[in-house]
Coordinates of C-alpha atoms in Angstrom, one line a residue:
X1300 CA 34.2 21.4 87.8
X1301 CA 32.1 22.7 85.1
X1302 CA 31.5 18.7 84.0
X1303 CA 31.3 17.7 87.9
X1304 CA 34.7 15.8 87.7
X1305 CA 36.6 14.8 91.2
X1306 CA 39.5 17.2 91.1
X1307 CA 42.5 15.4 90.9
X1308 CA 46.1 17.3 91.6
X1309 CA 48.9 14.7 92.4
X1310 CA 51.7 17.6 92.9
X1311 CA 52.6 18.9 96.2
X1312 CA 53.3 22.8 97.1
X1313 CA 57.1 21.5 96.4
X1314 CA 56.3 20.8 93.0
X1315 CA 56.8 17.1 93.5
X1316 CA 54.4 14.2 92.8
X1317 CA 52.5 12.8 95.6
X1318 CA 51.3 9.4 96.4
X1319 CA 48.0 9.6 94.5
X1320 CA 49.9 9.7 91.2
X1321 CA 50.4 6.3 89.4
X1322 CA 50.1 4.4 92.6
X1323 CA 53.1 6.2 94.4
X1324 CA 55.8 5.4 91.7
X1325 CA 56.8 9.1 91.1
X1326 CA 56.2 10.0 94.8
X1327 CA 58.6 12.6 95.7
X1328 CA 60.2 13.3 92.3
X1329 CA 60.1 17.0 91.0
X1330 CA 57.8 17.2 88.2
X1331 CA 59.9 19.4 86.1
X1332 CA 63.3 17.9 86.6
X1333 CA 63.5 14.1 87.3
X1334 CA 60.0 13.1 87.3
X1335 CA 59.9 14.0 83.5
X1336 CA 62.8 11.1 82.9
X1337 CA 61.3 8.9 85.0
X1338 CA 57.8 9.1 83.3
X1339 CA 59.6 8.7 79.8
X1340 CA 61.2 5.9 81.1
X1341 CA 58.2 4.1 82.6
X1342 CA 56.1 4.1 79.3
X1343 CA 58.8 3.1 77.4
X1344 CA 59.3 0.0 79.4
X1345 CA 55.7 -0.8 78.5
X1346 CA 56.5 0.1 74.6
X1347 CA 53.7 2.7 74.7
X1348 CA 56.1 5.7 73.6
X1349 CA 55.1 6.7 70.4
X1350 CA 57.8 9.5 70.1
X1351 CA 60.6 11.2 72.1
X1352 CA 62.4 14.5 70.8
X1353 CA 63.5 17.7 71.8
X1354 CA 61.6 21.0 70.3
X1355 CA 61.6 24.8 71.7
X1356 CA 58.3 25.7 72.5
X1357 CA 56.5 28.3 74.9
X1358 CA 56.2 27.8 78.5
X1359 CA 55.0 30.2 81.3
X1360 CA 57.7 31.2 83.2
X1361 CA 57.6 33.1 86.9
X1362 CA 58.8 36.8 86.0
X1363 CA 60.4 37.2 89.2
X1364 CA 62.3 33.9 89.8
X1365 CA 62.9 33.1 86.0
X1366 CA 61.7 29.3 86.5
X1367 CA 59.1 27.2 84.7
X1368 CA 55.5 27.4 86.3
X1369 CA 53.4 24.7 87.4
X1370 CA 49.8 25.1 87.4
X1371 CA 47.5 22.9 89.8
X1372 CA 44.3 22.7 90.8
X1373 CA 44.1 23.9 94.8
X1374 CA 41.6 25.3 97.3
X1375 CA 41.2 28.9 97.0
X1376 CA 39.2 31.5 97.9
X1377 CA 36.8 33.1 95.5
X1378 CA 34.6 36.4 95.4
X1379 CA 31.4 36.0 93.3
X1380 CA 30.7 38.4 91.2
X1381 CA 27.4 37.0 90.0
X1382 CA 25.2 38.8 92.9
X1383 CA 26.3 42.3 91.8
X1384 CA 27.5 42.2 88.0
X1385 CA 24.5 44.3 87.0
X1386 CA 25.0 46.6 89.4
X1387 CA 28.6 46.8 88.6
X1388 CA 27.8 47.2 85.0
X1389 CA 25.5 50.3 85.7
X1390 CA 28.2 51.7 87.7
X1391 CA 30.3 51.5 85.3
X1392 CA 28.2 53.5 82.8
X1393 CA 27.8 56.5 85.5
X1394 CA 31.8 57.5 85.6
X1395 CA 33.5 59.6 83.0
X1396 CA 36.3 57.9 81.3
X1397 CA 38.9 59.6 79.2
X1398 CA 39.6 58.4 76.9
X1399 CA 36.0 57.4 76.2
X1400 CA 37.1 53.8 74.7
X1401 CA 38.1 52.7 78.7
X1402 CA 34.4 52.6 79.6
X1403 CA 33.8 50.1 76.5
X1404 CA 36.8 48.0 77.6
X1405 CA 36.3 47.7 81.4
X1406 CA 32.6 46.9 80.8
X1407 CA 33.3 44.0 78.2
X1408 CA 36.0 42.7 80.9
X1409 CA 33.2 42.6 84.0
X1410 CA 30.2 41.6 81.7
X1411 CA 32.6 38.4 80.8
X1412 CA 34.6 37.9 84.2
X1413 CA 34.6 34.7 86.1
X1414 CA 34.6 34.6 89.9
X1415 CA 37.5 36.3 91.3
X1416 CA 40.1 34.3 93.0
X1417 CA 41.5 36.5 95.9
X1418 CA 43.6 34.3 97.6
X1419 CA 47.3 33.8 97.0
X1420 CA 50.2 31.6 98.5
X1421 CA 53.1 34.2 98.9
X1422 CA 55.2 34.4 102.0
X1423 CA 54.5 38.8 102.1
X1424 CA 51.3 40.3 101.7
X1425 CA 47.9 40.9 103.5
X1426 CA 46.7 37.9 105.4
X1427 CA 43.2 36.0 104.9
X1428 CA 41.8 36.3 108.5
X1429 CA 40.6 32.6 108.5
X1430 CA 40.8 29.8 110.7
X1431 CA 40.6 26.2 110.4
X1432 CA 39.6 23.1 112.6
X1433 CA 41.2 19.6 112.7
X1434 CA 39.3 18.6 109.3
X1435 CA 40.5 21.3 107.4
X1436 CA 37.2 23.1 107.1
X1437 CA 37.3 27.1 107.4
X1438 CA 36.2 29.1 110.7
X1439 CA 35.5 32.4 110.0
X1440 CA 32.7 34.9 111.4
X1441 CA 32.3 38.5 112.2
X1442 CA 33.7 38.2 116.0
X1443 CA 36.8 36.5 114.5
X1444 CA 37.1 39.3 111.7
X1445 CA 36.7 41.9 114.2
X1446 CA 39.1 40.6 116.7
X1447 CA 41.6 40.3 113.7
X1448 CA 40.6 43.7 112.7
X1449 CA 41.6 45.1 116.1
X1450 CA 45.1 43.6 116.4
X1451 CA 45.8 44.9 112.9
X1452 CA 44.7 48.6 113.5
X1453 CA 47.1 48.4 116.8
X1454 CA 50.0 46.5 115.4
X1455 CA 49.9 45.9 111.5
X1456 CA 49.1 43.3 109.4
X1457 CA 52.3 41.5 110.5
X1458 CA 50.8 40.6 113.7
X1459 CA 49.2 37.6 112.1
X1460 CA 52.6 36.1 111.3
X1461 CA 54.2 37.0 114.6
X1462 CA 51.4 35.4 117.1
X1463 CA 50.3 32.1 117.4
X1464 CA 46.6 31.3 116.4
X1465 CA 45.6 30.9 120.1
X1466 CA 46.8 34.6 120.5
X1467 CA 44.8 36.0 117.5
X1468 CA 41.4 34.4 118.1
X1469 CA 38.4 35.5 120.2
X1470 CA 39.0 34.4 123.7
X1471 CA 35.5 32.0 123.0
X1472 CA 37.6 30.2 120.4
X1473 CA 40.6 29.3 121.9
X1474 CA 41.4 25.9 123.2
X1475 CA 40.0 24.4 120.1
X1476 CA 42.9 23.4 118.3
X1477 CA 42.2 26.0 115.4
X1478 CA 44.9 26.8 112.9
X1479 CA 45.6 29.6 111.1
X1480 CA 45.7 30.2 107.5
X1481 CA 48.6 30.8 105.5
X1482 CA 47.0 32.5 102.5
X1483 CA 47.6 36.2 101.5
X1484 CA 45.2 38.7 100.0
X1485 CA 45.1 39.3 96.3
X1486 CA 47.4 42.2 95.9
X1487 CA 44.7 43.6 93.6
X1488 CA 41.9 43.0 96.1
X1489 CA 44.1 45.0 98.8
X1490 CA 44.8 47.7 96.5
X1491 CA 41.2 47.7 95.5
X1492 CA 40.0 48.8 98.9
X1493 CA 42.5 51.6 99.1
X1494 CA 39.4 53.7 98.1
X1495 CA 37.9 52.6 101.8
X1496 CA 41.4 53.4 103.6
X1497 CA 41.6 56.8 102.2
X1498 CA 38.4 58.4 101.1
X1499 CA 36.4 57.2 104.1
X1500 CA 39.2 57.8 106.8
X1501 CA 40.4 60.9 105.9
X1502 CA 37.9 63.9 106.7
X1503 CA 39.4 66.2 104.2
X1504 CA 38.5 63.7 101.2
X1505 CA 35.3 62.6 100.0
X1506 CA 33.9 59.5 98.3
X1507 CA 33.5 59.0 95.8
X1508 CA 37.1 60.2 94.8
X1509 CA 37.1 62.9 91.7
X1510 CA 39.5 60.9 89.6
X1511 CA 41.5 57.9 89.4
X1512 CA 44.2 57.9 87.1
X1513 CA 46.9 55.1 85.9
X1514 CA 48.0 53.4 83.1
X1515 CA 45.6 51.7 80.5
X1516 CA 46.6 48.3 81.9
X1517 CA 44.8 48.8 84.8
X1518 CA 41.3 48.4 83.3
X1519 CA 42.0 44.9 84.3
X1520 CA 43.7 45.4 87.7
X1521 CA 43.3 48.9 89.8
X1522 CA 40.4 50.5 88.2
X1523 CA 38.3 47.2 88.2
X1524 CA 39.1 45.8 91.4
X1525 CA 38.3 49.1 93.4
X1526 CA 35.4 49.2 91.1
X1527 CA 33.8 46.0 92.4
X1528 CA 35.3 46.2 96.0
X1529 CA 33.4 49.4 96.0
X1530 CA 30.0 48.2 94.5
X1531 CA 29.6 45.2 96.7
X1532 CA 30.4 47.1 99.8
X1533 CA 28.9 50.5 99.0
X1534 CA 26.6 50.2 96.1
X1535 CA 28.6 52.6 93.9
X1536 CA 31.9 53.3 92.3
X1537 CA 34.5 54.8 94.1
X1538 CA 35.5 57.2 91.7
X1539 CA 33.8 59.9 89.8
X1540 CA 36.3 60.1 86.6
X1541 CA 39.0 57.6 85.3
X1542 CA 41.8 58.9 83.5
X1543 CA 44.2 56.3 82.0
X1544 CA 46.9 56.9 79.9
X1545 CA 49.8 55.1 77.8
X1546 CA 53.4 54.6 78.8
X1547 CA 56.4 56.4 78.3
X1548 CA 58.9 55.5 75.5
X1549 CA 62.4 56.4 74.5
X1550 CA 62.4 59.0 71.7
X1551 CA 63.1 56.3 69.1
X1552 CA 59.8 54.4 70.3
X1553 CA 61.5 51.7 72.2
X1554 CA 60.7 50.7 75.9
X1555 CA 63.2 52.3 78.3
X1556 CA 65.9 49.6 80.0
X1557 CA 68.6 50.2 82.4
X1558 CA 70.4 47.4 80.3
X1559 CA 69.7 49.2 76.9
X1560 CA 70.9 52.3 78.3
X1561 CA 68.0 54.3 77.2
X1562 CA 66.3 55.5 80.4
X1563 CA 65.6 59.0 80.4
X1564 CA 66.0 60.5 84.0
X1565 CA 63.3 63.4 84.6
X1566 CA 65.7 65.0 87.3
X1567 CA 68.6 65.2 85.1
X1568 CA 66.3 66.7 82.5
X1569 CA 65.0 69.8 85.2
X1570 CA 68.6 70.0 86.3
X1571 CA 70.8 69.2 83.8
X1572 CA 73.5 66.7 84.0
X1573 CA 77.4 66.7 84.8
X1574 CA 78.0 68.3 81.3
X1575 CA 75.7 71.5 81.2
X1576 CA 76.5 71.7 77.3
X1577 CA 75.6 68.4 75.9
X1578 CA 72.8 67.8 79.1
X1579 CA 71.4 71.5 79.9
X1580 CA 68.9 72.1 82.5
X1581 CA 65.7 72.8 81.1
X1582 CA 63.9 73.5 84.5
X1583 CA 60.5 71.6 85.9
X1584 CA 58.3 73.9 83.6
X1585 CA 59.6 72.5 80.5
X1586 CA 59.3 68.9 81.6
X1587 CA 55.6 70.0 82.6
X1588 CA 54.8 71.5 79.3
X1589 CA 55.9 68.1 77.3
X1590 CA 53.7 66.1 79.3
X1591 CA 50.9 68.6 78.6
X1592 CA 52.0 68.6 74.5
X1593 CA 51.6 64.8 74.0
X1594 CA 48.5 62.6 73.6
X1595 CA 48.6 60.6 76.8
X1596 CA 46.0 58.1 75.5
X1597 CA 48.8 56.4 73.9
X1598 CA 52.3 55.9 74.7
X1599 CA 54.3 59.0 74.2
X1600 CA 57.8 59.1 73.4
X1601 CA 60.4 61.5 75.2
X1602 CA 64.6 62.2 75.0
X1603 CA 66.7 65.2 74.6
X1604 CA 65.7 65.9 71.0
X1605 CA 62.1 66.0 71.9
X1606 CA 62.5 68.2 75.1
X1607 CA 64.8 70.5 73.0
X1608 CA 61.9 71.1 70.9
X1609 CA 59.4 71.7 74.0
X1610 CA 62.0 74.2 75.5
X1611 CA 61.8 76.1 71.9
X1612 CA 58.0 76.5 72.5
X1613 CA 58.5 77.3 76.1
X1614 CA 60.6 80.4 75.2
X1615 CA 58.2 81.5 72.8
X1616 CA 55.2 81.3 75.5
X1617 CA 57.8 82.9 77.8
X1618 CA 58.9 85.5 75.5
X1619 CA 55.8 86.7 74.7
X1620 CA 54.6 86.8 78.2
X1621 CA 57.8 88.7 79.5
X1622 CA 57.0 91.5 76.8
X1623 CA 53.6 91.9 78.0
X1624 CA 54.4 92.5 81.5
X1625 CA 57.4 94.9 80.4
X1626 CA 54.9 97.0 79.2
X1627 CA 52.4 97.7 81.4
X1628 CA 54.6 99.1 84.1
X1629 CA 52.9 102.2 84.4
X1630 CA 49.1 101.0 84.1
X1631 CA 46.8 101.2 86.8
X1632 CA 43.5 99.0 86.0
X1633 CA 41.4 101.0 88.2
X1634 CA 41.8 104.3 85.9
X1635 CA 41.4 102.2 82.1
X1636 CA 38.9 102.6 79.8
X1637 CA 35.8 100.7 79.4
X1638 CA 35.4 97.9 76.2
X1639 CA 33.1 100.3 74.2
X1640 CA 35.9 103.0 74.3
X1641 CA 38.6 100.6 72.7
X1642 CA 39.5 100.8 69.1
X1643 CA 37.8 97.7 66.8
X1644 CA 41.6 96.2 67.0
X1645 CA 41.7 95.7 70.8
X1646 CA 38.1 94.4 71.0
X1647 CA 38.5 91.8 68.0
X1648 CA 41.6 90.9 70.4
X1649 CA 39.8 90.6 73.7
X1650 CA 37.0 88.5 72.1
X1651 CA 40.1 86.5 70.7
X1652 CA 41.4 85.9 74.7
X1653 CA 37.7 85.1 75.6
X1654 CA 37.7 82.6 72.9
X1655 CA 40.9 81.0 74.1
X1656 CA 40.3 81.4 77.7
X1657 CA 36.9 79.4 77.2
X1658 CA 38.7 76.8 75.1
X1659 CA 41.6 76.1 77.8
X1660 CA 39.2 75.9 80.9
X1661 CA 37.2 73.4 78.6
X1662 CA 40.6 71.4 78.0
X1663 CA 41.1 71.4 81.8
X1664 CA 37.6 69.9 82.5
X1665 CA 38.0 67.2 80.1
X1666 CA 41.8 66.6 80.5
X1667 CA 42.4 67.3 77.1
X1668 CA 45.8 68.9 77.7
X1669 CA 47.6 68.1 74.3
X1670 CA 44.6 70.6 73.0
X1671 CA 45.2 73.5 75.7
X1672 CA 48.8 73.4 74.9
X1673 CA 48.2 73.6 70.6
X1674 CA 45.4 76.1 71.8
X1675 CA 48.0 78.1 73.9
X1676 CA 50.7 77.9 71.5
X1677 CA 48.7 79.1 68.5
X1678 CA 47.3 82.4 70.8
X1679 CA 51.0 83.1 71.7
X1680 CA 52.5 82.9 68.4
X1681 CA 49.8 83.6 65.9
X1682 CA 47.6 86.2 67.5
X1683 CA 50.0 87.8 69.7
X1684 CA 53.7 87.6 68.9
X1685 CA 53.0 87.6 64.8
X1686 CA 49.8 89.8 65.0
X1687 CA 48.7 92.0 67.8
X1688 CA 52.2 92.6 69.5
X1689 CA 54.0 93.3 66.4
X1690 CA 51.4 96.0 65.5
X1691 CA 51.6 96.9 69.4
X1692 CA 55.0 98.2 69.3
X1693 CA 54.3 101.5 67.6
X1694 CA 51.5 102.3 70.0
X1695 CA 53.6 101.5 73.1
X1696 CA 57.0 102.8 72.0
X1697 CA 55.8 106.1 69.8
X1698 CA 52.8 107.3 71.4
X1699 CA 52.6 109.7 74.1
X1700 CA 52.0 108.3 78.1
X1701 CA 48.9 109.0 78.1
X1702 CA 47.9 108.8 74.7
X1703 CA 44.5 106.8 73.9
X1704 CA 46.4 104.5 71.3
X1705 CA 48.8 103.3 73.9
X1706 CA 46.6 103.2 77.3
X1707 CA 44.0 101.1 75.2
X1708 CA 46.9 98.7 73.9
X1709 CA 47.7 98.5 77.6
X1710 CA 44.4 97.6 78.9
X1711 CA 44.5 94.6 76.5
X1712 CA 47.9 93.7 77.7
X1713 CA 46.5 93.8 81.3
X1714 CA 43.3 91.6 80.6
X1715 CA 46.1 89.1 78.9
X1716 CA 48.3 89.0 81.9
X1717 CA 45.6 88.4 84.2
X1718 CA 43.9 85.8 82.6
X1719 CA 46.9 83.7 80.9
X1720 CA 48.7 83.8 84.1
X1721 CA 46.0 82.0 85.7
X1722 CA 45.4 79.9 82.7
X1723 CA 49.1 78.5 82.3
X1724 CA 49.5 78.3 86.4
X1725 CA 48.6 74.2 86.4
X1726 CA 51.1 73.4 83.6
X1727 CA 53.5 76.0 84.0
X1728 CA 53.4 77.0 87.4
X1729 CA 57.1 78.6 88.0
X1730 CA 56.7 80.9 85.0
X1731 CA 52.9 81.8 86.3
X1732 CA 54.3 82.7 89.6
X1733 CA 57.3 84.6 88.1
X1734 CA 54.8 86.8 86.3
X1735 CA 52.6 87.2 89.2
X1736 CA 55.5 88.7 91.1
X1737 CA 56.4 91.4 88.6
X1738 CA 52.8 92.7 87.6
X1739 CA 52.6 96.5 88.9
X1740 CA 49.3 96.3 90.4
X1741 CA 48.2 94.8 93.9
X1742 CA 47.6 91.2 93.7
X1743 CA 47.3 88.2 95.7
X1744 CA 50.9 86.9 97.2
X1745 CA 50.5 83.8 94.6
X1746 CA 48.7 83.1 91.7
X1747 CA 47.4 80.1 92.8
X1748 CA 45.5 82.3 95.7
X1749 CA 44.0 84.9 93.0
X1750 CA 41.3 82.3 92.0
X1751 CA 40.2 81.3 88.6
X1752 CA 38.8 84.5 86.5
X1753 CA 36.5 84.5 83.6
X1754 CA 36.3 87.1 80.8
X1755 CA 34.2 89.9 81.1
X1756 CA 30.7 89.4 79.3
X1757 CA 31.0 91.9 77.1
X1758 CA 34.1 90.6 75.0
X1759 CA 31.9 87.5 73.8
X1760 CA 29.1 89.7 72.2
X1761 CA 29.3 88.7 68.6
X1762 CA 30.2 91.4 66.2
X1763 CA 30.2 89.1 62.9
X1764 CA 30.7 92.2 60.3
X1765 CA 34.0 93.4 62.4
X1766 CA 35.2 89.6 63.2
X1767 CA 34.8 89.0 59.4
X1768 CA 36.4 92.1 58.3
X1769 CA 39.4 91.4 60.7
X1770 CA 40.3 87.9 59.7
X1771 CA 39.9 89.4 56.0
X1772 CA 42.4 92.2 57.2
X1773 CA 44.8 89.2 58.6
X1774 CA 44.9 87.7 55.4
X1775 CA 45.6 90.4 53.4
X1776 CA 48.5 91.2 55.9
X1777 CA 49.9 87.7 55.0
X1778 CA 50.2 88.2 51.6
X1779 CA 51.4 92.2 51.8
X1780 CA 54.2 90.6 54.2
X1781 CA 55.1 88.2 51.3
X1782 CA 55.3 91.0 48.5
X1783 CA 57.7 93.1 51.4
X1784 CA 59.9 90.0 51.6
X1785 CA 60.5 90.1 47.9
X1786 CA 61.3 94.0 48.0
X1787 CA 63.6 93.3 50.8
X1788 CA 65.4 90.5 49.2
X1789 CA 65.7 92.7 46.7
X1790 CA 67.4 95.4 48.8
X1791 CA 64.8 98.0 47.8
X1792 CA 63.7 98.6 51.3
X1793 CA 65.0 97.7 54.9
X1794 CA 61.8 97.3 56.8
X1795 CA 57.9 97.7 55.7
X1796 CA 58.0 101.1 57.2
X1797 CA 60.1 102.4 54.1
X1798 CA 57.5 101.0 51.7
X1799 CA 54.2 102.2 50.0
X1800 CA 51.6 99.2 49.6
X1801 CA 49.1 99.6 46.9
X1802 CA 45.6 97.1 47.5
X1803 CA 43.6 96.7 44.4
X1804 CA 40.1 94.9 44.7
X1805 CA 37.5 94.5 42.1
X1806 CA 34.8 93.2 44.9
X1807 CA 32.9 96.0 46.2
X1808 CA 32.4 94.3 49.5
X1809 CA 36.0 93.5 50.2
X1810 CA 37.1 97.2 49.4
X1811 CA 34.4 98.6 51.4
X1812 CA 35.5 96.6 54.3
X1813 CA 39.2 97.8 53.8
X1814 CA 38.0 101.4 53.3
X1815 CA 36.9 101.4 56.7
X1816 CA 40.4 101.1 57.7
X1817 CA 41.9 103.5 55.9
X1818 CA 40.9 107.0 56.6
X1819 CA 42.2 110.2 55.0
X1820 CA 45.1 111.6 56.9
X1821 CA 44.1 112.8 60.3
X1822 CA 40.9 111.6 60.3
X1823 CA 41.4 108.2 62.1
X1824 CA 42.0 106.9 65.5
X1825 CA 45.6 106.0 64.2
X1826 CA 45.0 102.7 65.4
X1827 CA 42.4 100.9 63.3
X1828 CA 44.1 102.3 60.2
X1829 CA 45.6 100.1 57.5
X1830 CA 49.0 101.5 57.8
X1831 CA 49.4 100.8 61.4
X1832 CA 48.2 97.1 60.6
X1833 CA 50.4 96.6 57.9
X1834 CA 53.3 98.3 59.2
X1835 CA 54.0 100.2 56.1
X1836 CA 54.1 104.4 55.8
X1837 CA 51.4 104.4 53.0
X1838 CA 48.3 102.2 52.0
X1839 CA 46.7 103.1 48.8
X1840 CA 43.1 101.4 47.8
X1841 CA 42.1 101.1 44.5
X1842 CA 39.7 99.1 42.3
X1843 CA 42.2 99.6 39.2
X1844 CA 44.1 96.2 38.9
X1845 CA 46.6 98.3 37.4
X1846 CA 47.5 100.2 40.3
X1847 CA 48.9 97.5 42.1
X1848 CA 50.0 95.6 39.1
X1849 CA 52.3 98.3 37.9
X1850 CA 54.2 98.6 41.3
X1851 CA 57.8 97.6 41.3
X1852 CA 57.2 94.8 43.5
X1853 CA 53.6 93.1 42.9
X1854 CA 51.4 89.6 43.4
X1855 CA 47.9 88.2 43.8
X1856 CA 47.5 87.3 46.9
X1857 CA 47.2 83.4 47.7
X1858 CA 45.6 84.1 50.9
X1859 CA 43.0 86.9 50.3
X1860 CA 42.8 87.3 46.4
X1861 CA 43.9 91.0 46.9
X1862 CA 46.1 92.3 44.2
X1863 CA 49.3 93.6 46.4
X1864 CA 51.7 96.1 45.0
X1865 CA 54.8 97.5 46.7
X1866 CA 56.9 100.7 46.0
X1867 CA 59.7 102.7 48.3
X1868 CA 57.7 105.2 50.1
X1869 CA 57.7 109.0 49.3
X1870 CA 58.9 111.7 51.9
X1871 CA 61.8 111.5 54.3
X1872 CA 62.4 108.7 57.4
X1873 CA 61.1 109.8 60.6
X1874 CA 64.3 110.0 63.1
X1875 CA 62.1 109.1 66.0
X1876 CA 59.2 106.6 64.4
X1877 CA 61.3 105.6 61.0
X1878 CA 57.7 106.4 59.0
X1879 CA 58.5 107.7 55.7
X1880 CA 56.4 111.1 55.7
X1881 CA 56.4 114.1 53.4
X1882 CA 55.9 116.2 56.7
X1883 CA 59.5 115.1 57.6
X1884 CA 61.9 118.3 57.2
X1885 CA 58.9 120.7 57.4
X1886 CA 58.8 121.8 61.2
X1887 CA 61.4 124.4 62.2
X1888 CA 61.7 122.9 65.6
X1889 CA 61.9 119.3 64.8
X1890 CA 62.8 119.2 61.2
X1891 CA 63.9 115.2 61.6
X1892 CA 60.6 114.3 63.0
X1893 CA 57.2 113.5 61.3
X1894 CA 54.0 115.6 62.8
X1895 CA 53.0 113.0 64.8
X1896 CA 56.3 112.4 66.9
X1897 CA 56.7 116.4 66.8
X1898 CA 53.3 116.7 68.7
X1899 CA 54.4 114.1 71.2
X1900 CA 57.7 115.7 71.8
X1901 CA 56.1 118.9 72.1
X1902 CA 53.5 117.7 74.6
X1903 CA 56.3 116.1 77.1
X1904 CA 58.1 119.4 76.9
X1905 CA 60.6 119.0 74.0
X1906 CA 59.8 122.2 72.0
X1907 CA 62.7 122.1 69.8
X1908 CA 65.2 119.7 68.3
X1909 CA 68.3 120.7 66.8
X1910 CA 69.5 119.1 63.5
X1911 CA 72.4 116.6 64.9
X1912 CA 75.0 118.0 61.8
X1913 CA 74.4 121.7 62.9
X1914 CA 75.0 120.9 66.9
X1915 CA 78.1 122.1 68.6

């Protein structure tokens, strides 16, 4: 066509040569079977065959029938994109593509695409509503289209195959000998028009759609056909956002196949197999967490070992949240203290919560689920389990019911539940609902009816000095724990509460920052103190390096640069809080308790406590 040559296609619909080829010498012969040998014989007799040999080469096969394919030139219906190509390219720029590389990919495809062949010769599909006269010329206009559309609407598209042409045509075209066409619509034109059938016809839907999502191969398919049909008729893209993903492979990176036997059944992962020991039931939330944990922009792997690893991560999240909800059973948010009344540690943790909440919301908005998963795991394990909740145990278990140090901690736990339960709900709905049903304060019946919640503005007020001090302390804590482990391994202490820690720091700024959290006995708020942060019985700060270096166990901190020393704590062990103190044994009423625990017991009405060895 480009060179203006006449089309020559001497092959019929059955794949046999027509009379047009070689003056009919091969008419009726199959192109792929006897026709091949007949041509070889024909040229051999004329002594013009240069060489005949068999060799293996690539050849196109039909994927469904597994038979060779013949390409021939036939009349087809085409949709020209020339008239709106620039408009389509502009529409591409107005869509949010995730990942961003998708924009360039589809832009280049549309920029370089030819006219779109929209007709197919198949025995199934949506028919093209065109008729032909006696000369084979198409007859198609708005009247015919409206009549056929009305029949399709009432009876479905199969009516085209069931009725004769006379019954399909408008009355004024009957009796003219028109024949109905047998071509079907390209399935991509069919599916590419789905936006009209869905968003345009459903009152609860809006056009354009919020998001289209499919595999990355659909830039050439559904995404593109939808864009072209919509731009051609509506002048805009049918979607605001397009999200593409890779394909799911087995845990060895191989394509899943029934014949190979490596297909991973999601229902079996959720409900378990016949042998629950070898094929345990992980539940839907674990499978959903796996989806959140992988980078869907490329191919992803799944299998029993991978799901088991994700299950371990899920258990950490669930156990963290279960611990929180189990420690707010007597908390009333209506009587909670204000942010300004909280200890430094609690303010710091609420600022961390505000940051992770904002990060998770941003991850949802951009469909960056792997970033959401990583942030959630880091917060649940590093910030909560290994840090804040570890420190909180003393405040929650040892303090009096209404003590400042306990109620302030519960306020943080309350906000953690309120925000994290909502934040995990889209990916862990069953876990979120379970949590929501068990919070002690009045809530909506479902977490999904509660609405999103934003951190309080006061949490986000910057306090760089305090935040820097807390980050310093966390590094010191890591170094102290290493030194405590050395003492434990040597069997000199059991828990950290059996230790006295010495911190030697030459830097004036560092020791000044740490000194704020090491008040004299009885002068602190019993929260923002190094002994409670480090979970030890005593902390000694010094600018003299020999103090820490001369301890029974010592090291120079890799994280903080602080010199750390650990000795066995002096005093006796409190039976209630396990802290070692010189005060244990000095009280007549509570000889086995430290002064802190004695005060708590007295406040709840236990004025004396006999020594177990002397009790009758």
